[in-house]
mmCIF file of C-alpha atoms in Angstrom:
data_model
loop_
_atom_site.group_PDB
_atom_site.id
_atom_site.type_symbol
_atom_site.label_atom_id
_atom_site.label_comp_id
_atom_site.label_asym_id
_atom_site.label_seq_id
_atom_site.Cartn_x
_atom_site.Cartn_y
_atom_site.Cartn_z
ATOM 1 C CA UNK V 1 10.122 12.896 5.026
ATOM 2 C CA UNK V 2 11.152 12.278 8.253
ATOM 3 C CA UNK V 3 7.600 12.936 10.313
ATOM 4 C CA UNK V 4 5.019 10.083 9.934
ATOM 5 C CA UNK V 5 1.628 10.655 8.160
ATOM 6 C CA UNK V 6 -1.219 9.144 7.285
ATOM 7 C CA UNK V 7 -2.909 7.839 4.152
ATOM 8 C CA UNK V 8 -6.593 6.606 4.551
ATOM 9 C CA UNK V 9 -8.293 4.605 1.729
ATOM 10 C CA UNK V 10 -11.180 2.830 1.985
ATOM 11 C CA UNK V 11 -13.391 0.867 -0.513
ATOM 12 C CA UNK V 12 -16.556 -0.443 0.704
ATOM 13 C CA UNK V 13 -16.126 -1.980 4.330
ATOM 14 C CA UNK V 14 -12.641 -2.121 3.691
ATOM 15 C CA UNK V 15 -10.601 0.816 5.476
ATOM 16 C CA UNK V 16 -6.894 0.973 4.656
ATOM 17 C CA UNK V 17 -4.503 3.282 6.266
ATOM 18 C CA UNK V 18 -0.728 3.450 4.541
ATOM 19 C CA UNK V 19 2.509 5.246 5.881
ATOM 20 C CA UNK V 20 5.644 6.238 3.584
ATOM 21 C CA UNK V 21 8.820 6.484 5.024
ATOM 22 C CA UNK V 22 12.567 6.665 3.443
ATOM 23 C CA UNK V 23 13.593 3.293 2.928
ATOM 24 C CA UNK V 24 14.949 0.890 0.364
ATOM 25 C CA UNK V 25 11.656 -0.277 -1.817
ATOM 26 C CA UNK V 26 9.990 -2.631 0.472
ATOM 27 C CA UNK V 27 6.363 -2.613 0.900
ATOM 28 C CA UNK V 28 4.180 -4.184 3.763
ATOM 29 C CA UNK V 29 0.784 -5.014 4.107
ATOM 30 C CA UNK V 30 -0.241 -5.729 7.314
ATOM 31 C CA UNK V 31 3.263 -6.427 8.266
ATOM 32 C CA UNK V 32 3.325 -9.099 5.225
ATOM 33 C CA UNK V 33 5.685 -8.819 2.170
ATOM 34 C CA UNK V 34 3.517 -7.415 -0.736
ATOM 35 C CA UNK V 35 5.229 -9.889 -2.933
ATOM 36 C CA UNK V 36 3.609 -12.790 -0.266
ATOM 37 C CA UNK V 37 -0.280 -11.931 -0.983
ATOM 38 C CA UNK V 38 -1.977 -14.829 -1.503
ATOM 39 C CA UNK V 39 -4.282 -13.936 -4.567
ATOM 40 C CA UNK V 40 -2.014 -12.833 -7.578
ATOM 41 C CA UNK V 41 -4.602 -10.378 -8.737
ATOM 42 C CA UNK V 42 -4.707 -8.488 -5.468
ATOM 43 C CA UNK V 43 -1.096 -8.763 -5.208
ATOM 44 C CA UNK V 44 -0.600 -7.415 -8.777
ATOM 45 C CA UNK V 45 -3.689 -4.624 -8.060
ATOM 46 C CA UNK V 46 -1.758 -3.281 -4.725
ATOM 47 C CA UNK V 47 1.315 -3.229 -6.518
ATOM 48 C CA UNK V 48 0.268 -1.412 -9.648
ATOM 49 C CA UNK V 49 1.168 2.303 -8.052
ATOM 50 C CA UNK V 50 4.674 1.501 -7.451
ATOM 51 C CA UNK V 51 5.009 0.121 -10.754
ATOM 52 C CA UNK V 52 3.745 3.945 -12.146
ATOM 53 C CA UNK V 53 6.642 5.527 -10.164
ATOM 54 C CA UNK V 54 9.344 4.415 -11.426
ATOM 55 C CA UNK V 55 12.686 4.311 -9.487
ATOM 56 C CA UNK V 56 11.180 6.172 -6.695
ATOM 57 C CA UNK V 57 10.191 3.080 -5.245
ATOM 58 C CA UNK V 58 13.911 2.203 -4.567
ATOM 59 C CA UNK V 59 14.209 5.105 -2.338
ATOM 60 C CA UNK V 60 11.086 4.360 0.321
ATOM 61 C CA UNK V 61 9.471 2.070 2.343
ATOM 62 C CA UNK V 62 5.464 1.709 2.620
ATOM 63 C CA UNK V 63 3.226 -0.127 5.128
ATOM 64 C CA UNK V 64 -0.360 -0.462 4.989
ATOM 65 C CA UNK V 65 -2.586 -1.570 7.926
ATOM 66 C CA UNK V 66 -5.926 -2.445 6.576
ATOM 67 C CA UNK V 67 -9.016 -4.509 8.198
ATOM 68 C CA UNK V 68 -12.102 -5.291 7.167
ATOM 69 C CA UNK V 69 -14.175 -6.575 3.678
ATOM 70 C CA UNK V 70 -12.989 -9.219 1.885
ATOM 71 C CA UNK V 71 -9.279 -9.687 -0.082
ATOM 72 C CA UNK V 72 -10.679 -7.491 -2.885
ATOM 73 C CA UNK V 73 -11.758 -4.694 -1.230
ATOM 74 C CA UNK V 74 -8.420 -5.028 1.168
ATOM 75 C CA UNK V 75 -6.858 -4.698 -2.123
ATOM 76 C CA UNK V 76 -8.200 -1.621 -3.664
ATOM 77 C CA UNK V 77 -8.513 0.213 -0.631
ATOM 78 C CA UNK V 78 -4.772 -1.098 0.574
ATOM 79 C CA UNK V 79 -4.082 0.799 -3.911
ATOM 80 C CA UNK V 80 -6.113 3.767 -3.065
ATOM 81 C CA UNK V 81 -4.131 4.429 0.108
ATOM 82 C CA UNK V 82 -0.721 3.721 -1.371
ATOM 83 C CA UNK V 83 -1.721 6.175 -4.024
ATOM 84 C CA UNK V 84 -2.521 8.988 -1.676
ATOM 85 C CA UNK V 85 1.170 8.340 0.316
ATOM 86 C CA UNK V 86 3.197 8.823 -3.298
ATOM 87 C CA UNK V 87 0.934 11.935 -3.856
ATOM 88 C CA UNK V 88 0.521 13.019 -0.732
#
C-alpha cells in the first residue's frame, strides 16, 4: 500500500475523491478531523464504513477531498468514496 490511488464518489453535484494510506486510524475530510463535522448525522453517515471494518481502521489513514452540493451530499459521496478505498 505504499503507491497512492484514487477513490471517486460522487452523489448528485457532490464529487468526492478519497486516498488510503498506512497509518494509525485517522480520517480527514477536507483536511478536517472526521470526528469535527459539524452535523452529527453526516459525521455519523461518513463514519459508518470504518465502523463495518473492524480493527482495520487502526492500521490506516484516509483523506477525502470533496467539493460541491450541500453537507448531505458531501456526506454520502465523502461514504461512497471511503467505501471504494477499503474495497478497492
Amino acid at each position: 500500500m505504499n503507491k497512492i490511488d484514487l477513490y471517486p464518489g460522487q452523489r448528485k453535484s457532490s464529487r468526492a475523491v478519497a486516498t488510503i494510506s498506512k497509518g494509525t486510524g485517522k480520517v480527514r475530510i477536507n483536511n478536517i478531523p472526521a470526528e469535527l463535522l459539524n452535523s452529527e448525522v453526516a459525521r455519523e453517515l461518513v463514519l459508518v464504513p470504518l465502523k463495518l471494518i473492524g480493527d482495520y481502521r487502526d492500521k490506516v489513514d484516509i483523506s477525502v477531498k470533496v467539493h460541491g452540493g450541500g453537507f448531505m451530499g458531501q456526506a454520502f459521496a465523502s461514504t461512497v468514496a471511503i467505501c471504494r478505498a477499503l474495497t478497492g
